[in-house]
Amino acid sequence: MRRVVTLFGKEAKALFTSPIAYVVVATFLLIMGYAFTARLFISQRASLIPDFFQAAVLLLLIVPVITMRLFAEERRSGTFELLLTSPVREIEVVLAKYLASLSVVVIMIALTLPYAVVLTTYGEPDMGPIYTGYLGLLLLGSALVALGLLISALTANQIVAATLALGLFLLMWMLDTLGAFLPAPFDYLILHLSLLAHFTPFASGAVYLADIGFFLTVVLFGLALSMRALVRR
Amino acid sequence: MCRGRNAPAVFPEAHTISTPVVVTEHLTKDYGPFRAVHDVSFEVGAGEVLGLLGPNGSGKTTILRILTGYLQPSGGTARIAGFDVVEQSLEARRHIGYVPEDVPLYGNMTVDEFLAFMGRIKGLYGSPLREAIDSSIEKLSLQPMRRRAIRKLSRGYRQRVAIAQALLNKPELLILDEPSNGLDPRQIIELRELIRWLAESHTVLVTSHILGEIERVASRVAVLLQGRLLAVESLDQLGHPRLRLRVRASTAEPVQTIIESAPGVVRVVSAASGEDGTHRFVVEIAEGSAAENIAAALTMGGVGLLEMTETRVDLENLFLDLTGGAAA
């Protein structure tokens, strides 16, 4: 565990001493803040539901930028060899990189909390969808970071890692669109792989164990396969 | 470069392998259809400096990467301090201090931060960590650079930082991959001195494609070519002079028997047949008169002696002998 903390510190420092984390968070907040303000003045409704969907789509675009360098950068500079020939377990390396990237996503999401504060101060929003919406964003962010990490572990090129992650995320987001046209049981399978289908209940105030289970399964799948990618060299 | 060192100038006695720190048996590594390492078996005894010598692409780095757990072998086994590098990889890695080729370091860290990070992931915390860092810094004379960002250091200092991190957990085995790459002549001399000094308290496995480098620091040398181990020779046993012979005969075997029976011949190191009915031999001899004895024995046996040259016995010649003159 102490090694994970040490490795996490190294990863977090690399993220927060470079402009990456700040540029990513600032861009996210600029777009979110603009849309939140515009929507609030136009619709005059105390609801964050549209903002959660917008945040989710921004996560699809931004997470690949955070995760693309995780392994690719170390592979390029050769420090990967130094790290993995030290007495560390692959799971420790994977967990540290995962948690450091997730921390950027969590900070990003946490910095939108003032929107909820504004709504509760000047209006009477339904708090249920706000709580579940944030839970949904956190789960979606966790799953996306795990998949981004896996793709980064499979390629030495940052651009390739980012492009593949972006493609996978967008495809998984809208997978259910054409799912209904497929014959059974494929329609069922495709629908249940859709990020949008699993995220929608959270954003609108409903929590289903199946949706939580889906996102946690994706996290475990991403971490386990990342570890396997490191072990089988 | 280092303080408090009394580097031995030469390795005075022939090295006998004590408890082996490194044991590889039939080690093989394939990259797809390409076999980078073929059936390599060798041992490195405690306190020994073994040089892995071979041209670029001969499999040296691949072998080191297998030993350090970075790559998995396709076949065969390797053990470090008794621990299998695949089955007990973590334990094996605890006994290794590794300096990879091109000394990859985290450039955004200062020397102190980097050593603290590497120490912690090697399991050192608190005062043992501080002591280990101070000791490594002192051994490598890195005091003036402690707070400097690694990306701003010269190649020579980066090399020292890489060696300093390898020493942190007092490893039994130090592995240095092409340590003289990119250093200027003065730094290379300092590095040699450093390796000799480190060898006083560690088992060292060092690679190079430069023959002279290995010769100056190693007690034994393992020669690799195209992934195959050609020979493991003790440098101390290379004191015998050698003769290169070229003879004309229908077959090589009877000629080799004649040469071996000549007084003063230690052994036939290598034999190669040419297409023009000539055969080349490299013969290790014990005394100067062996040359005359061989010449007389060949003449008596009716073998045409075309050429006989005495060669200086050094690694260059050894390498040429073993590779048939093709690889050096």
Coordinates of C-alpha atoms in Angstrom, one line a residue:
Chain A
M1 CA 0.0 0.0 0.0
R2 CA 2.9 2.4 0.8
R3 CA 4.3 1.8 -2.6
V4 CA 0.9 2.7 -4.2
V5 CA 1.0 6.0 -2.2
T6 CA 4.6 6.7 -3.4
L7 CA 3.7 5.8 -7.0
F8 CA 0.5 7.9 -6.8
G9 CA 2.5 10.9 -5.5
K10 CA 4.8 10.6 -8.5
E11 CA 1.9 10.4 -11.0
A12 CA 0.0 13.2 -9.4
K13 CA 3.1 15.4 -9.3
A14 CA 3.7 14.6 -13.0
L15 CA 0.1 15.6 -13.8
F16 CA -0.1 18.7 -11.6
T17 CA 3.4 20.1 -12.3
S18 CA 2.7 20.0 -16.0
P19 CA 0.0 22.2 -17.6
I20 CA -2.0 19.1 -18.5
A21 CA -4.3 18.9 -15.4
Y22 CA -4.9 22.7 -15.3
V23 CA -5.7 23.1 -19.0
V24 CA -8.0 20.1 -18.9
V25 CA -9.9 21.2 -15.8
A26 CA -10.0 24.9 -16.9
T27 CA -11.4 23.9 -20.4
F28 CA -14.0 21.6 -18.8
L29 CA -15.1 24.3 -16.3
L30 CA -15.2 27.1 -18.9
I31 CA -17.6 25.1 -21.2
M32 CA -19.7 23.8 -18.2
G33 CA -19.9 27.2 -16.6
Y34 CA -20.9 28.9 -19.8
A35 CA -23.6 26.4 -20.6
F36 CA -24.9 26.3 -17.0
T37 CA -25.2 30.1 -16.9
A38 CA -26.8 30.4 -20.3
R39 CA -29.3 27.6 -19.6
L40 CA -30.2 29.0 -16.2
F41 CA -31.0 32.4 -17.6
I42 CA -32.9 31.1 -20.6
S43 CA -34.9 28.2 -19.0
Q44 CA -35.2 29.7 -15.4
R45 CA -35.3 26.1 -14.1
A46 CA -33.5 24.9 -11.1
S47 CA -32.2 21.6 -12.5
L48 CA -28.8 20.1 -13.3
I49 CA -30.1 17.3 -15.5
P50 CA -28.9 18.8 -18.9
D51 CA -25.6 19.8 -17.2
F52 CA -25.0 16.2 -16.2
F53 CA -25.4 15.0 -19.8
Q54 CA -23.2 17.7 -21.0
A55 CA -20.5 16.9 -18.4
A56 CA -20.7 13.2 -19.4
V57 CA -20.1 14.1 -23.1
L58 CA -17.2 16.3 -22.1
L59 CA -15.7 13.5 -20.1
L60 CA -15.8 11.3 -23.2
L61 CA -13.7 13.9 -24.9
I62 CA -11.4 14.9 -22.1
V63 CA -10.5 11.6 -20.4
P64 CA -8.5 10.3 -23.4
V65 CA -6.3 13.4 -23.0
I66 CA -5.6 12.6 -19.4
T67 CA -5.0 8.9 -19.8
M68 CA -3.1 8.9 -23.1
R69 CA 0.3 9.6 -21.5
L70 CA 0.0 7.2 -18.6
F71 CA 2.1 4.4 -20.0
A72 CA 3.0 5.8 -23.4
E73 CA 5.1 8.6 -21.9
E74 CA 7.0 6.1 -19.7
R75 CA 7.5 3.8 -22.6
R76 CA 8.9 6.6 -24.7
S77 CA 11.3 7.9 -22.1
G78 CA 12.4 4.4 -21.0
T79 CA 11.5 5.0 -17.4
F80 CA 9.0 2.2 -17.7
E81 CA 11.9 -0.3 -17.6
L82 CA 13.4 1.4 -14.5
L83 CA 10.0 1.2 -12.8
L84 CA 9.0 -2.3 -13.7
T85 CA 12.4 -3.8 -12.8
S86 CA 12.1 -2.3 -9.3
P87 CA 10.5 -4.5 -6.7
V88 CA 7.0 -3.2 -7.4
R89 CA 3.9 -5.3 -8.3
E90 CA 2.2 -4.5 -11.6
I91 CA -1.1 -4.0 -9.7
E92 CA 0.6 -1.2 -7.7
V93 CA 1.7 0.6 -10.8
V94 CA -1.7 0.2 -12.4
L95 CA -3.6 1.4 -9.3
A96 CA -1.4 4.4 -8.8
K97 CA -1.7 5.6 -12.4
Y98 CA -5.5 4.9 -12.3
L99 CA -6.0 6.8 -9.0
A100 CA -3.9 9.8 -10.1
S101 CA -5.8 10.2 -13.4
L102 CA -9.1 9.7 -11.5
S103 CA -8.2 12.4 -9.1
V104 CA -8.1 14.9 -12.0
V105 CA -11.6 13.8 -13.1
V106 CA -12.9 13.9 -9.5
I107 CA -11.5 17.5 -9.0
M108 CA -13.1 18.4 -12.3
I109 CA -16.5 17.1 -11.3
A110 CA -16.2 18.5 -7.7
L111 CA -15.5 22.0 -9.1
T112 CA -19.0 22.0 -10.7
L113 CA -20.6 21.7 -7.2
P114 CA -21.0 25.5 -6.9
Y115 CA -23.7 25.1 -9.6
A116 CA -25.7 23.0 -7.2
V117 CA -25.0 25.5 -4.4
V118 CA -26.3 28.3 -6.7
L119 CA -29.5 26.4 -7.5
T120 CA -30.2 25.6 -3.8
T121 CA -29.5 29.2 -2.7
Y122 CA -31.7 30.9 -5.3
G123 CA -34.2 28.2 -6.0
E124 CA -35.7 24.9 -4.8
P125 CA -34.2 22.1 -7.0
D126 CA -35.2 18.5 -6.6
M127 CA -32.1 17.2 -4.8
G128 CA -32.5 13.6 -5.7
P129 CA -31.3 13.9 -9.3
I130 CA -28.4 16.2 -8.2
Y131 CA -27.1 13.5 -5.8
T132 CA -27.6 10.7 -8.3
G133 CA -26.3 12.8 -11.2
Y134 CA -23.0 13.3 -9.4
L135 CA -22.8 9.7 -8.5
G136 CA -23.4 8.8 -12.1
L137 CA -20.7 11.2 -13.3
L138 CA -18.2 9.7 -10.8
L139 CA -19.0 6.2 -11.9
L140 CA -18.8 7.1 -15.6
G141 CA -15.5 9.0 -15.0
S142 CA -14.1 5.9 -13.2
A143 CA -15.0 3.6 -16.0
L144 CA -13.7 5.9 -18.7
V145 CA -10.3 6.3 -16.9
A146 CA -10.0 2.5 -16.5
L147 CA -10.6 2.0 -20.2
G148 CA -8.3 4.9 -21.1
L149 CA -5.6 3.4 -18.9
L150 CA -6.0 0.0 -20.6
I151 CA -5.5 1.5 -24.1
S152 CA -2.5 3.5 -22.9
A153 CA -1.0 0.2 -21.6
L154 CA -1.4 -1.4 -25.0
T155 CA 0.4 1.3 -27.1
A156 CA 3.6 3.3 -27.0
N157 CA 2.2 6.2 -28.9
Q158 CA 0.2 8.9 -27.1
I159 CA -1.8 10.0 -30.2
V160 CA -2.8 6.5 -31.0
A161 CA -3.8 6.0 -27.3
A162 CA -5.9 9.1 -27.3
T163 CA -7.6 8.4 -30.7
L164 CA -8.4 4.8 -29.8
A165 CA -9.8 5.8 -26.4
L166 CA -11.9 8.6 -27.9
G167 CA -13.3 6.2 -30.6
L168 CA -14.1 3.6 -28.0
F169 CA -15.8 6.0 -25.7
L170 CA -18.0 7.6 -28.4
L171 CA -18.9 4.2 -29.8
M172 CA -19.8 2.9 -26.3
W173 CA -21.8 6.1 -25.6
M174 CA -24.1 5.7 -28.6
L175 CA -24.1 2.0 -28.9
D176 CA -27.7 1.6 -28.1
T177 CA -28.9 3.8 -31.0
L178 CA -28.7 1.0 -33.5
G179 CA -29.0 -1.8 -30.9
A180 CA -32.8 -2.0 -31.2
F181 CA -32.5 -3.0 -34.9
L182 CA -30.4 -6.1 -34.1
P183 CA -32.0 -9.6 -33.6
A184 CA -32.2 -11.0 -30.0
P185 CA -30.1 -11.6 -28.0
F186 CA -27.7 -9.0 -29.7
D187 CA -30.1 -6.1 -29.1
Y188 CA -30.0 -6.9 -25.4
L189 CA -26.2 -7.3 -25.3
I190 CA -25.6 -4.1 -27.2
L191 CA -28.0 -2.1 -25.2
H192 CA -26.3 -3.2 -22.0
L193 CA -22.9 -2.2 -23.2
S194 CA -24.1 1.4 -23.8
L195 CA -22.7 4.0 -21.6
L196 CA -25.6 6.4 -22.3
A197 CA -28.2 3.7 -21.3
H198 CA -26.5 3.1 -18.0
F199 CA -25.9 6.8 -17.3
T200 CA -29.3 8.2 -18.1
P201 CA -31.1 6.8 -15.0
F202 CA -28.5 8.5 -12.7
A203 CA -28.9 11.8 -14.4
S204 CA -32.6 11.7 -14.1
G205 CA -32.7 10.7 -10.4
A206 CA -32.9 6.9 -10.5
V207 CA -30.2 4.5 -9.1
Y208 CA -30.2 0.9 -10.3
L209 CA -27.8 -1.7 -8.9
A210 CA -27.4 -3.0 -12.4
D211 CA -26.0 0.4 -13.6
I212 CA -23.6 0.6 -10.6
G213 CA -22.5 -3.0 -11.3
F214 CA -21.9 -2.2 -15.0
F215 CA -19.6 0.8 -14.3
L216 CA -17.7 -1.1 -11.5
T217 CA -17.4 -4.1 -13.9
V218 CA -15.9 -1.8 -16.6
V219 CA -13.4 -0.5 -13.9
L220 CA -12.3 -3.9 -12.9
F221 CA -12.1 -5.1 -16.5
G222 CA -9.9 -2.1 -17.4
L223 CA -7.6 -2.5 -14.4
A224 CA -7.3 -6.3 -14.7
L225 CA -6.5 -6.1 -18.4
S226 CA -4.0 -3.2 -17.9
M227 CA -2.2 -5.4 -15.3
R228 CA -2.2 -8.3 -17.7
A229 CA -0.8 -6.1 -20.4
L230 CA 2.1 -5.2 -18.1
V231 CA 2.7 -8.7 -16.9
R232 CA 2.8 -10.3 -20.4
R233 CA 5.7 -8.5 -21.9
Chain B
M1 CA 34.7 10.5 -8.8
C2 CA 34.3 8.4 -5.7
R3 CA 35.6 8.7 -2.3
G4 CA 37.4 6.2 -0.1
R5 CA 38.1 3.7 -2.9
N6 CA 41.0 1.4 -3.4
A7 CA 40.4 0.0 -6.7
P8 CA 42.3 -3.2 -7.5
A9 CA 44.3 -2.7 -10.7
V10 CA 44.0 -6.2 -11.9
F11 CA 42.2 -9.4 -11.1
P12 CA 45.1 -11.5 -9.8
E13 CA 43.6 -15.0 -9.6
A14 CA 41.6 -17.1 -11.8
H15 CA 38.0 -16.8 -10.7
T16 CA 36.2 -19.9 -9.5
I17 CA 32.5 -19.7 -9.3
S18 CA 31.4 -19.6 -5.6
T19 CA 27.7 -19.5 -4.8
P20 CA 26.2 -18.4 -8.0
V21 CA 24.1 -15.2 -7.8
V22 CA 22.9 -15.5 -11.3
V23 CA 22.1 -18.9 -12.9
T24 CA 20.5 -19.1 -16.4
E25 CA 19.6 -22.4 -18.0
H26 CA 18.7 -22.7 -21.7
L27 CA 17.4 -19.2 -21.7
T28 CA 15.5 -18.4 -24.9
K29 CA 13.5 -15.4 -26.1
D30 CA 11.5 -15.0 -29.2
Y31 CA 10.0 -11.8 -30.6
G32 CA 7.4 -13.3 -32.9
P33 CA 9.3 -15.4 -35.5
F34 CA 12.6 -13.8 -34.5
R35 CA 14.7 -15.6 -31.9
A36 CA 16.7 -13.0 -30.0
V37 CA 18.2 -15.3 -27.5
H38 CA 19.1 -18.9 -28.2
D39 CA 19.5 -21.4 -25.4
V40 CA 21.9 -19.3 -23.2
S41 CA 23.2 -20.9 -20.0
F42 CA 25.8 -19.2 -17.7
E43 CA 26.4 -18.5 -14.1
V44 CA 27.8 -15.5 -12.2
G45 CA 29.4 -16.3 -8.9
A46 CA 29.2 -14.1 -5.8
G47 CA 31.7 -11.2 -6.0
E48 CA 32.5 -11.8 -9.6
V49 CA 32.4 -9.3 -12.4
L50 CA 31.0 -11.0 -15.5
G51 CA 31.1 -9.1 -18.8
L52 CA 28.5 -9.8 -21.5
L53 CA 30.2 -9.0 -24.7
G54 CA 28.7 -8.9 -28.1
P55 CA 28.0 -6.6 -31.0
N56 CA 24.8 -4.6 -31.1
G57 CA 21.7 -6.8 -31.5
S58 CA 23.4 -9.9 -30.1
G59 CA 20.9 -10.3 -27.3
K60 CA 22.7 -8.7 -24.3
T61 CA 20.0 -6.3 -23.4
T62 CA 17.3 -8.9 -23.9
I63 CA 19.1 -11.2 -21.4
L64 CA 19.4 -8.4 -18.9
R65 CA 15.7 -7.6 -19.3
I66 CA 14.8 -11.2 -18.6
L67 CA 17.0 -11.3 -15.5
T68 CA 15.5 -8.1 -14.2
G69 CA 11.9 -9.3 -14.8
Y70 CA 11.2 -6.7 -17.5
L71 CA 10.7 -9.4 -20.2
Q72 CA 9.5 -12.9 -19.8
P73 CA 11.6 -15.7 -21.3
S74 CA 10.1 -17.8 -24.1
G75 CA 12.0 -20.8 -22.7
G76 CA 14.5 -21.8 -20.1
T77 CA 14.9 -20.5 -16.6
A78 CA 16.9 -17.8 -14.8
R79 CA 17.5 -17.4 -11.0
I80 CA 18.8 -14.4 -9.1
A81 CA 20.1 -15.2 -5.6
G82 CA 18.1 -18.5 -5.8
F83 CA 14.8 -16.8 -6.9
D84 CA 13.3 -17.7 -10.2
V85 CA 12.9 -14.5 -12.2
V86 CA 9.4 -15.5 -13.4
E87 CA 7.9 -17.4 -10.5
Q88 CA 9.5 -15.3 -7.8
S89 CA 10.0 -12.1 -9.8
L90 CA 9.4 -9.7 -6.9
E91 CA 11.9 -11.5 -4.6
A92 CA 14.5 -11.7 -7.5
R93 CA 14.1 -8.0 -8.2
R94 CA 14.8 -7.1 -4.5
H95 CA 18.3 -8.5 -5.0
I96 CA 19.1 -6.4 -8.2
G97 CA 20.3 -2.9 -8.7
Y98 CA 19.8 -2.2 -12.4
V99 CA 21.1 0.6 -14.6
P100 CA 19.4 0.3 -18.0
E101 CA 21.0 1.4 -21.2
D102 CA 20.5 5.1 -21.9
V103 CA 19.9 5.7 -18.2
P104 CA 16.2 6.5 -18.2
L105 CA 15.4 8.8 -15.3
Y106 CA 12.4 11.1 -14.3
G107 CA 13.7 14.4 -15.6
N108 CA 11.2 16.5 -13.8
M109 CA 12.5 15.3 -10.4
T110 CA 15.5 16.6 -8.5
V111 CA 18.3 14.1 -7.7
D112 CA 17.0 14.0 -4.0
E113 CA 13.4 13.5 -5.1
F114 CA 14.3 10.8 -7.5
L115 CA 16.4 8.9 -5.1
A116 CA 13.7 9.2 -2.4
F117 CA 11.1 7.9 -4.9
M118 CA 13.3 5.0 -6.0
G119 CA 14.2 4.2 -2.4
R120 CA 10.5 4.1 -1.4
I121 CA 9.5 1.8 -4.2
K122 CA 12.4 -0.5 -3.2
G123 CA 10.8 -0.6 0.3
L124 CA 12.9 1.9 2.2
Y125 CA 11.2 4.5 4.4
G126 CA 12.1 6.9 7.2
S127 CA 15.7 7.0 8.5
P128 CA 16.9 3.9 6.6
L129 CA 15.8 5.7 3.4
R130 CA 17.6 8.9 4.4
E131 CA 20.8 7.0 5.3
A132 CA 20.6 5.1 2.0
I133 CA 20.2 8.3 0.0
D134 CA 23.1 10.0 1.8
S135 CA 25.3 7.0 1.4
S136 CA 24.6 6.7 -2.4
I137 CA 25.0 10.5 -2.8
E138 CA 28.4 10.3 -1.1
K139 CA 29.6 7.3 -3.0
L140 CA 28.8 8.9 -6.3
S141 CA 30.0 12.4 -5.3
L142 CA 26.6 13.8 -6.1
Q143 CA 26.4 16.3 -3.2
P144 CA 26.5 19.5 -5.4
M145 CA 23.7 18.2 -7.6
R146 CA 21.2 17.1 -4.9
R147 CA 18.7 19.8 -5.6
R148 CA 19.2 20.1 -9.3
A149 CA 16.5 18.8 -11.7
I150 CA 17.7 15.7 -13.4
R151 CA 16.9 17.0 -16.9
K152 CA 19.5 19.7 -16.4
L153 CA 22.3 17.2 -15.6
S154 CA 25.1 16.2 -17.9
R155 CA 25.2 12.7 -19.2
G156 CA 28.0 11.8 -16.8
Y157 CA 26.0 13.0 -13.8
R158 CA 22.8 11.2 -15.0
Q159 CA 24.9 8.0 -15.2
R160 CA 25.9 8.6 -11.6
V161 CA 22.4 9.2 -10.5
A162 CA 21.3 6.0 -12.2
I163 CA 24.0 4.0 -10.4
A164 CA 23.1 5.8 -7.1
Q165 CA 19.5 4.6 -7.3
A166 CA 20.7 1.1 -8.1
L167 CA 22.8 1.0 -4.9
L168 CA 20.0 2.3 -2.6
N169 CA 18.7 -1.1 -1.4
K170 CA 22.2 -2.6 -1.1
P171 CA 21.6 -5.2 -3.8
E172 CA 23.6 -8.4 -4.1
L173 CA 23.8 -8.0 -7.9
L174 CA 24.4 -4.9 -9.9
I175 CA 23.5 -5.0 -13.6
L176 CA 24.9 -2.3 -15.8
D177 CA 23.8 -2.2 -19.5
E178 CA 26.3 -0.5 -21.7
P179 CA 27.3 1.9 -19.0
S180 CA 30.0 3.7 -21.1
N181 CA 27.6 4.7 -23.8
G182 CA 27.5 8.4 -24.4
L183 CA 30.3 9.2 -21.9
D184 CA 33.5 11.1 -22.9
P185 CA 36.9 9.5 -22.4
R186 CA 37.5 11.0 -19.0
Q187 CA 34.1 9.9 -17.8
I188 CA 34.7 6.4 -19.2
I189 CA 38.0 6.1 -17.1
E190 CA 36.0 7.3 -14.0
L191 CA 33.3 4.8 -14.7
R192 CA 35.8 1.9 -15.0
E193 CA 37.3 2.9 -11.7
L194 CA 33.8 3.1 -10.2
I195 CA 32.9 -0.4 -11.5
R196 CA 36.1 -1.9 -10.1
W197 CA 35.3 -0.3 -6.8
L198 CA 31.7 -1.5 -6.8
A199 CA 32.9 -5.0 -7.5
E200 CA 34.6 -5.0 -4.2
S201 CA 31.2 -5.3 -2.5
H202 CA 28.8 -6.5 -5.2
T203 CA 28.5 -9.1 -7.9
V204 CA 28.4 -7.2 -11.2
L205 CA 27.0 -8.1 -14.6
V206 CA 28.1 -5.6 -17.2
T207 CA 27.5 -5.5 -20.9
S208 CA 29.4 -3.7 -23.6
H209 CA 30.0 -4.0 -27.3
I210 CA 33.4 -2.5 -26.8
L211 CA 36.0 -5.2 -26.1
G212 CA 38.4 -3.0 -24.2
E213 CA 35.8 -1.9 -21.7
I214 CA 34.9 -5.4 -20.7
E215 CA 38.6 -6.4 -20.6
R216 CA 39.4 -3.7 -18.1
V217 CA 36.6 -4.4 -15.6
A218 CA 35.5 -8.0 -15.9
S219 CA 37.0 -11.1 -14.4
R220 CA 35.2 -13.4 -16.9
V221 CA 33.6 -12.7 -20.2
A222 CA 30.6 -14.2 -21.9
V223 CA 30.7 -13.7 -25.6
L224 CA 27.4 -13.4 -27.4
L225 CA 26.7 -13.4 -31.1
Q226 CA 23.2 -13.4 -32.7
G227 CA 21.6 -14.4 -29.5
R228 CA 23.9 -17.4 -29.0
L229 CA 26.5 -17.7 -26.2
L230 CA 29.8 -18.6 -27.9
A231 CA 32.0 -18.9 -24.9
V232 CA 32.4 -18.0 -21.2
E233 CA 36.1 -17.4 -20.6
S234 CA 38.1 -16.3 -17.6
L235 CA 40.3 -13.4 -18.5
D236 CA 43.0 -14.8 -16.2
Q237 CA 43.1 -17.9 -18.2
L238 CA 43.6 -16.0 -21.4
G239 CA 47.3 -15.5 -20.4
H240 CA 48.4 -18.2 -22.8
P241 CA 49.7 -17.0 -26.2
R242 CA 47.9 -18.2 -29.3
L243 CA 48.9 -19.3 -32.8
R244 CA 46.8 -18.8 -35.9
L245 CA 47.5 -21.5 -38.4
R246 CA 46.5 -22.0 -42.0
V247 CA 47.1 -25.4 -43.5
R248 CA 46.3 -27.4 -46.6
A249 CA 44.9 -30.8 -46.1
S250 CA 42.0 -32.9 -47.3
T251 CA 40.2 -33.1 -44.0
A252 CA 40.6 -31.1 -40.8
E253 CA 40.2 -33.7 -38.1
P254 CA 43.6 -35.6 -38.6
V255 CA 45.3 -32.2 -38.7
Q256 CA 43.7 -31.2 -35.4
T257 CA 44.9 -34.5 -33.8
I258 CA 48.4 -33.8 -35.0
I259 CA 48.3 -30.2 -33.6
E260 CA 46.9 -31.4 -30.3
S261 CA 49.6 -34.0 -29.9
A262 CA 52.5 -31.5 -30.4
P263 CA 54.4 -30.7 -27.2
G264 CA 53.4 -27.4 -25.6
V265 CA 49.9 -27.2 -27.1
V266 CA 47.2 -26.5 -24.5
R267 CA 44.2 -26.8 -26.8
V268 CA 42.7 -26.0 -30.1
V269 CA 40.5 -23.1 -29.6
S270 CA 38.7 -23.1 -32.9
A271 CA 38.9 -24.8 -36.3
A272 CA 37.3 -23.6 -39.6
S273 CA 37.5 -25.1 -43.1
G274 CA 37.8 -22.9 -46.2
E275 CA 36.4 -23.8 -49.6
D276 CA 39.9 -23.9 -51.2
G277 CA 41.0 -27.0 -49.2
T278 CA 42.7 -24.9 -46.5
H279 CA 41.8 -25.1 -42.8
R280 CA 42.3 -22.4 -40.2
F281 CA 43.1 -23.2 -36.5
V282 CA 43.5 -21.1 -33.5
V283 CA 45.8 -22.9 -31.0
E284 CA 46.5 -22.0 -27.4
I285 CA 50.1 -22.8 -26.5
A286 CA 51.9 -23.0 -23.2
E287 CA 55.4 -22.0 -24.3
G288 CA 57.2 -20.4 -27.2
S289 CA 58.7 -23.7 -28.5
A290 CA 55.3 -25.1 -29.2
A291 CA 55.3 -23.2 -32.6
E292 CA 58.3 -25.2 -33.8
N293 CA 56.9 -28.4 -32.4
I294 CA 53.6 -27.9 -34.3
A295 CA 55.5 -27.0 -37.5
A296 CA 57.6 -30.1 -37.2
A297 CA 54.6 -32.3 -36.4
L298 CA 52.6 -31.0 -39.4
T299 CA 55.6 -31.5 -41.7
M300 CA 56.1 -35.1 -40.4
G301 CA 52.3 -35.7 -41.0
G302 CA 52.6 -34.5 -44.5
V303 CA 50.3 -31.4 -43.9
G304 CA 51.2 -28.3 -45.8
L305 CA 51.7 -25.4 -43.4
L306 CA 50.7 -22.2 -45.3
E307 CA 50.8 -19.7 -42.5
M308 CA 51.5 -19.5 -38.8
T309 CA 51.2 -16.3 -36.7
E310 CA 51.5 -15.7 -33.0
T311 CA 48.8 -13.4 -31.8
R312 CA 48.5 -11.2 -28.7
V313 CA 45.9 -12.8 -26.5
D314 CA 43.3 -10.2 -25.8
L315 CA 39.5 -10.0 -26.0
E316 CA 39.6 -8.7 -29.6
N317 CA 41.4 -11.8 -30.7
L318 CA 39.2 -14.0 -28.6
F319 CA 36.2 -12.5 -30.1
L320 CA 37.5 -12.8 -33.7
D321 CA 38.4 -16.4 -33.0
L322 CA 35.0 -17.3 -31.6
T323 CA 33.0 -15.5 -34.3
G324 CA 35.2 -16.7 -37.2
G325 CA 36.3 -13.1 -37.8
A326 CA 32.8 -12.1 -39.0
A327 CA 31.3 -10.2 -36.2
A328 CA 33.7 -7.8 -34.7

